[in-house]
């Protein structure tokens, strides 16, 4: 199985800061990584697909990069509504594993 | 618009069974696979497997082989998850999610909380 390791587990920031969240795969997965945001008691929401492709309706401050084993979700100037948990997921092979998540919290 | 609407919360005792439904609307049901994802309280997301909505063939992740069954009522555009012989560790929110094969999960159900307690 492909293991996805997200870091850090928790990131404490103030609104207006720009941040980078990391997702590392245990083997090369090309660009088959997707990012989700999950707010408390809600379903996950797709933010970025295939490492860097934008999703309609998602604010442009969210962007993704990477290929192979190292991937990054960047948030340019965090807003209050962004404080939530972020997960990466791979679609390179079955099982369709998720990372453990990064919680973005208010400092 | 595309919607996945899941059945309501369930409270069950250990050893009982539960069936969760996920009704799809706004698209042709058999054109997209349906996946199931488990989220235990305060924990991350865990992929359980998927069902081919065209053929009805299910595929289970290793941790979900045996007591878990994916099924369809294609005429009603509904996917079901049945869990038998419930254990305390099955307490979780279960999500259905639609996706083309090996693609991201663009649409999710609202989740169904299953609580297993004696």
Short mmCIF file of N, CA and C in Angstrom, two decimals, chain A:
data_model
loop_
_atom_site.label_atom_id
_atom_site.label_comp_id
_atom_site.label_asym_id
_atom_site.label_seq_id
_atom_site.Cartn_x
_atom_site.Cartn_y
_atom_site.Cartn_z
N UNK A 1 0.84 -1.19 0.00
CA UNK A 1 0.00 0.00 0.00
C UNK A 1 0.88 1.25 0.00
N UNK A 2 0.40 2.30 -0.64
CA UNK A 2 1.11 3.57 -0.64
C UNK A 2 0.76 4.34 0.63
N UNK A 3 1.78 4.68 1.40
CA UNK A 3 1.58 5.45 2.63
C UNK A 3 1.82 6.92 2.33
N UNK A 4 0.89 7.76 2.76
CA UNK A 4 1.02 9.21 2.61
C UNK A 4 1.27 9.81 3.99
N UNK A 5 2.36 10.54 4.11
CA UNK A 5 2.72 11.16 5.39
C UNK A 5 2.58 12.67 5.27
N UNK A 6 1.68 13.23 6.06
CA UNK A 6 1.47 14.68 6.02
C UNK A 6 2.20 15.35 7.17
N UNK A 7 2.75 16.52 6.89
CA UNK A 7 3.41 17.30 7.93
C UNK A 7 3.22 18.79 7.67
N UNK A 8 3.17 19.59 8.78
CA UNK A 8 3.12 19.10 10.15
C UNK A 8 1.73 18.56 10.48
N UNK A 9 1.59 17.97 11.64
CA UNK A 9 0.27 17.49 12.06
C UNK A 9 -0.64 18.66 12.39
N UNK A 10 -0.06 19.69 12.97
CA UNK A 10 -0.80 20.91 13.32
C UNK A 10 0.04 22.10 12.93
N UNK A 11 -0.62 23.10 12.40
CA UNK A 11 0.04 24.33 11.99
C UNK A 11 -0.74 25.50 12.56
N UNK A 12 -0.09 26.29 13.41
CA UNK A 12 -0.74 27.43 14.06
C UNK A 12 -0.32 28.70 13.35
N UNK A 13 -1.30 29.41 12.81
CA UNK A 13 -0.99 30.61 12.03
C UNK A 13 -1.97 31.72 12.36
N UNK A 14 -1.60 32.93 11.97
CA UNK A 14 -2.51 34.07 12.09
C UNK A 14 -3.05 34.40 10.70
N UNK A 15 -4.27 34.90 10.64
CA UNK A 15 -4.83 35.29 9.33
C UNK A 15 -3.90 36.24 8.60
N UNK A 16 -3.78 36.03 7.29
CA UNK A 16 -2.89 36.86 6.49
C UNK A 16 -1.56 36.21 6.20
N UNK A 17 -1.18 35.23 7.03
CA UNK A 17 0.05 34.49 6.75
C UNK A 17 -0.15 33.57 5.56
N UNK A 18 0.92 33.24 4.90
CA UNK A 18 0.90 32.24 3.83
C UNK A 18 1.56 30.97 4.36
N UNK A 19 0.99 29.81 3.99
CA UNK A 19 1.47 28.55 4.56
C UNK A 19 1.65 27.50 3.48
N UNK A 20 2.46 26.48 3.83
CA UNK A 20 2.67 25.33 2.96
C UNK A 20 2.48 24.06 3.77
N UNK A 21 1.67 23.14 3.26
CA UNK A 21 1.41 21.87 3.89
C UNK A 21 2.04 20.79 3.01
N UNK A 22 2.67 19.83 3.66
CA UNK A 22 3.41 18.80 2.93
C UNK A 22 2.72 17.46 2.95
N UNK A 23 2.88 16.71 1.87
CA UNK A 23 2.38 15.33 1.77
C UNK A 23 3.46 14.54 1.04
N UNK A 24 3.97 13.50 1.70
CA UNK A 24 5.04 12.69 1.11
C UNK A 24 4.54 11.27 0.92
N UNK A 25 4.73 10.74 -0.29
CA UNK A 25 4.30 9.38 -0.61
C UNK A 25 5.45 8.38 -0.44
N UNK A 26 5.10 7.18 -0.06
CA UNK A 26 6.10 6.14 0.21
C UNK A 26 6.73 5.59 -1.08
N UNK A 27 6.14 5.89 -2.22
CA UNK A 27 6.72 5.55 -3.51
C UNK A 27 6.23 6.56 -4.53
N UNK A 28 6.88 6.59 -5.68
CA UNK A 28 6.51 7.56 -6.69
C UNK A 28 5.08 7.35 -7.21
N UNK A 29 4.33 8.44 -7.28
CA UNK A 29 2.94 8.36 -7.73
C UNK A 29 2.63 9.39 -8.81
N UNK A 30 3.67 9.82 -9.53
CA UNK A 30 3.48 10.83 -10.57
C UNK A 30 2.79 12.05 -9.97
N UNK A 31 1.67 12.45 -10.55
CA UNK A 31 0.93 13.59 -9.99
C UNK A 31 -0.45 13.15 -9.50
N UNK A 32 -0.58 11.89 -9.13
CA UNK A 32 -1.89 11.35 -8.72
C UNK A 32 -2.19 11.62 -7.26
N UNK A 33 -2.16 12.90 -6.90
CA UNK A 33 -2.44 13.30 -5.52
C UNK A 33 -3.52 14.37 -5.54
N UNK A 34 -4.42 14.32 -4.58
CA UNK A 34 -5.53 15.25 -4.48
C UNK A 34 -5.61 15.78 -3.06
N UNK A 35 -6.06 17.02 -2.92
CA UNK A 35 -6.14 17.67 -1.62
C UNK A 35 -7.59 17.98 -1.27
N UNK A 36 -7.93 17.75 0.00
CA UNK A 36 -9.28 18.00 0.49
C UNK A 36 -9.20 18.86 1.75
N UNK A 37 -10.23 19.65 1.95
CA UNK A 37 -10.42 20.42 3.17
C UNK A 37 -11.63 19.86 3.89
N UNK A 38 -11.50 19.66 5.19
CA UNK A 38 -12.65 19.20 5.96
C UNK A 38 -12.83 20.10 7.18
N UNK A 39 -13.95 20.78 7.21
CA UNK A 39 -14.32 21.57 8.37
C UNK A 39 -15.07 20.68 9.35
N UNK A 40 -15.11 21.11 10.58
CA UNK A 40 -15.70 20.32 11.64
C UNK A 40 -17.14 19.93 11.31
N UNK A 41 -17.44 18.64 11.44
CA UNK A 41 -18.78 18.11 11.21
C UNK A 41 -19.29 18.32 9.78
N UNK A 42 -18.38 18.42 8.84
CA UNK A 42 -18.76 18.53 7.44
C UNK A 42 -18.09 17.42 6.62
N UNK A 43 -18.56 17.25 5.39
CA UNK A 43 -17.91 16.33 4.47
C UNK A 43 -16.65 16.99 3.92
N UNK A 44 -15.67 16.18 3.52
CA UNK A 44 -14.49 16.76 2.86
C UNK A 44 -14.89 17.45 1.55
N UNK A 45 -14.07 18.45 1.19
CA UNK A 45 -14.29 19.19 -0.04
C UNK A 45 -13.01 19.14 -0.87
N UNK A 46 -13.15 18.81 -2.14
CA UNK A 46 -11.98 18.73 -3.02
C UNK A 46 -11.46 20.13 -3.32
N UNK A 47 -10.16 20.34 -3.07
CA UNK A 47 -9.53 21.64 -3.29
C UNK A 47 -8.66 21.67 -4.54
N UNK A 48 -7.84 20.66 -4.71
CA UNK A 48 -6.87 20.56 -5.79
C UNK A 48 -6.85 19.11 -6.27
N UNK A 49 -6.82 18.91 -7.57
CA UNK A 49 -6.71 17.55 -8.11
C UNK A 49 -5.44 17.41 -8.92
N UNK A 50 -4.94 16.18 -8.99
CA UNK A 50 -3.73 15.87 -9.76
C UNK A 50 -2.61 16.85 -9.46
N UNK A 51 -2.36 17.02 -8.18
CA UNK A 51 -1.23 17.79 -7.64
C UNK A 51 -1.35 19.29 -7.79
N UNK A 52 -1.80 19.76 -8.94
CA UNK A 52 -1.77 21.21 -9.16
C UNK A 52 -2.95 21.78 -9.93
N UNK A 53 -3.92 20.92 -10.27
CA UNK A 53 -5.05 21.41 -11.05
C UNK A 53 -6.10 22.04 -10.16
N UNK A 54 -6.54 23.21 -10.53
CA UNK A 54 -7.52 23.93 -9.73
C UNK A 54 -8.92 23.33 -9.93
N UNK A 55 -9.78 23.62 -8.95
CA UNK A 55 -11.16 23.15 -8.96
C UNK A 55 -12.09 24.35 -9.03
N UNK A 56 -13.08 24.26 -9.88
CA UNK A 56 -14.03 25.36 -10.01
C UNK A 56 -14.69 25.68 -8.67
N UNK A 57 -14.72 26.96 -8.33
CA UNK A 57 -15.37 27.39 -7.10
C UNK A 57 -14.45 27.46 -5.90
N UNK A 58 -13.23 26.95 -6.04
CA UNK A 58 -12.26 27.02 -4.93
C UNK A 58 -11.46 28.32 -5.06
N UNK A 59 -11.31 29.07 -3.97
CA UNK A 59 -10.58 30.35 -4.04
C UNK A 59 -9.16 30.17 -4.59
N UNK A 60 -8.71 31.17 -5.31
CA UNK A 60 -7.41 31.09 -5.99
C UNK A 60 -6.24 31.11 -5.02
N UNK A 61 -6.47 31.40 -3.75
CA UNK A 61 -5.36 31.39 -2.79
C UNK A 61 -4.86 29.98 -2.50
N UNK A 62 -5.64 28.97 -2.91
CA UNK A 62 -5.22 27.58 -2.75
C UNK A 62 -4.50 27.13 -4.02
N UNK A 63 -3.30 26.56 -3.85
CA UNK A 63 -2.58 26.02 -5.00
C UNK A 63 -1.80 24.79 -4.58
N UNK A 64 -1.47 23.95 -5.55
CA UNK A 64 -0.74 22.74 -5.26
C UNK A 64 0.44 22.57 -6.20
N UNK A 65 1.42 21.82 -5.73
CA UNK A 65 2.61 21.56 -6.55
C UNK A 65 3.19 20.20 -6.16
N UNK A 66 4.13 19.74 -7.00
CA UNK A 66 4.85 18.51 -6.70
C UNK A 66 4.59 17.41 -7.70
N UNK A 67 5.45 16.42 -7.65
CA UNK A 67 5.31 15.20 -8.45
C UNK A 67 6.24 14.16 -7.88
N UNK A 68 5.96 12.91 -8.19
CA UNK A 68 6.80 11.84 -7.67
C UNK A 68 6.40 11.45 -6.26
N UNK A 69 7.16 11.92 -5.27
CA UNK A 69 6.86 11.57 -3.88
C UNK A 69 6.57 12.77 -2.98
N UNK A 70 6.88 13.96 -3.41
CA UNK A 70 6.73 15.14 -2.55
C UNK A 70 5.75 16.14 -3.14
N UNK A 71 4.76 16.49 -2.31
CA UNK A 71 3.68 17.36 -2.75
C UNK A 71 3.42 18.44 -1.71
N UNK A 72 2.95 19.57 -2.20
CA UNK A 72 2.71 20.71 -1.31
C UNK A 72 1.39 21.36 -1.66
N UNK A 73 0.61 21.65 -0.61
CA UNK A 73 -0.58 22.51 -0.73
C UNK A 73 -0.20 23.85 -0.13
N UNK A 74 -0.37 24.91 -0.91
CA UNK A 74 -0.04 26.26 -0.42
C UNK A 74 -1.32 27.07 -0.30
N UNK A 75 -1.38 27.84 0.77
CA UNK A 75 -2.48 28.78 0.96
C UNK A 75 -1.87 30.16 1.08
N UNK A 76 -2.20 31.00 0.13
CA UNK A 76 -1.66 32.37 0.09
C UNK A 76 -2.55 33.28 0.91
N UNK A 77 -2.02 33.80 2.00
CA UNK A 77 -2.75 34.70 2.90
C UNK A 77 -4.00 34.02 3.45
N UNK A 78 -3.79 33.25 4.47
CA UNK A 78 -4.85 32.47 5.11
C UNK A 78 -5.97 33.39 5.59
N UNK A 79 -7.19 32.94 5.36
CA UNK A 79 -8.37 33.66 5.86
C UNK A 79 -9.01 32.83 6.98
N UNK A 80 -9.88 33.47 7.74
CA UNK A 80 -10.46 32.81 8.91
C UNK A 80 -11.21 31.54 8.55
N UNK A 81 -11.82 31.51 7.38
CA UNK A 81 -12.60 30.34 6.96
C UNK A 81 -11.72 29.16 6.58
N UNK A 82 -10.41 29.36 6.53
CA UNK A 82 -9.50 28.29 6.11
C UNK A 82 -9.09 27.39 7.27
N UNK A 83 -9.42 27.78 8.50
CA UNK A 83 -9.00 26.98 9.65
C UNK A 83 -9.82 25.70 9.69
N UNK A 84 -9.17 24.60 9.38
CA UNK A 84 -9.81 23.30 9.25
C UNK A 84 -8.72 22.25 9.10
N UNK A 85 -9.10 21.02 8.72
CA UNK A 85 -8.14 19.95 8.51
C UNK A 85 -7.99 19.68 7.01
N UNK A 86 -6.77 19.45 6.59
CA UNK A 86 -6.47 19.20 5.19
C UNK A 86 -5.89 17.79 5.02
N UNK A 87 -6.42 17.09 4.03
CA UNK A 87 -5.98 15.73 3.75
C UNK A 87 -5.49 15.63 2.30
N UNK A 88 -4.45 14.83 2.10
CA UNK A 88 -4.07 14.44 0.75
C UNK A 88 -4.54 13.00 0.52
N UNK A 89 -4.73 12.64 -0.73
CA UNK A 89 -5.18 11.30 -1.11
C UNK A 89 -4.54 10.95 -2.44
N UNK A 90 -4.16 9.68 -2.59
CA UNK A 90 -3.58 9.27 -3.86
C UNK A 90 -4.55 8.42 -4.65
N UNK A 91 -4.49 8.58 -5.98
CA UNK A 91 -5.31 7.75 -6.87
C UNK A 91 -4.41 6.97 -7.83
N UNK A 92 -3.16 6.77 -7.44
CA UNK A 92 -2.21 6.04 -8.29
C UNK A 92 -2.52 4.55 -8.30
N UNK A 93 -2.89 4.02 -7.14
CA UNK A 93 -3.17 2.59 -7.06
C UNK A 93 -4.12 2.31 -5.90
N UNK A 94 -4.72 1.12 -5.93
CA UNK A 94 -5.56 0.68 -4.83
C UNK A 94 -4.68 0.05 -3.74
N UNK A 95 -5.01 0.24 -2.46
CA UNK A 95 -6.14 1.02 -1.94
C UNK A 95 -5.91 2.53 -2.04
N UNK A 96 -6.96 3.26 -2.12
CA UNK A 96 -6.92 4.71 -2.30
C UNK A 96 -6.65 5.38 -0.96
N UNK A 97 -5.41 5.42 -0.56
CA UNK A 97 -5.04 5.90 0.77
C UNK A 97 -5.10 7.41 0.93
N UNK A 98 -5.36 7.81 2.17
CA UNK A 98 -5.34 9.21 2.58
C UNK A 98 -4.14 9.43 3.51
N UNK A 99 -3.67 10.66 3.54
CA UNK A 99 -2.71 11.06 4.56
C UNK A 99 -3.41 11.25 5.89
N UNK A 100 -2.64 11.41 6.95
CA UNK A 100 -3.21 11.53 8.28
C UNK A 100 -3.81 12.89 8.59
N UNK A 101 -3.57 13.86 7.72
CA UNK A 101 -4.18 15.17 7.89
C UNK A 101 -3.27 16.19 8.54
N UNK A 102 -3.47 17.45 8.18
CA UNK A 102 -2.83 18.59 8.84
C UNK A 102 -3.93 19.51 9.32
N UNK A 103 -3.91 19.82 10.61
CA UNK A 103 -4.89 20.74 11.17
C UNK A 103 -4.32 22.14 11.13
N UNK A 104 -5.01 23.02 10.47
CA UNK A 104 -4.63 24.43 10.42
C UNK A 104 -5.44 25.17 11.48
N UNK A 105 -4.75 25.69 12.47
CA UNK A 105 -5.45 26.34 13.57
C UNK A 105 -4.99 27.78 13.77
N UNK A 106 -5.85 28.52 14.45
CA UNK A 106 -5.59 29.92 14.73
C UNK A 106 -4.56 30.06 15.84
N UNK A 107 -3.52 30.85 15.58
CA UNK A 107 -2.48 31.04 16.61
C UNK A 107 -3.01 31.98 17.70
#
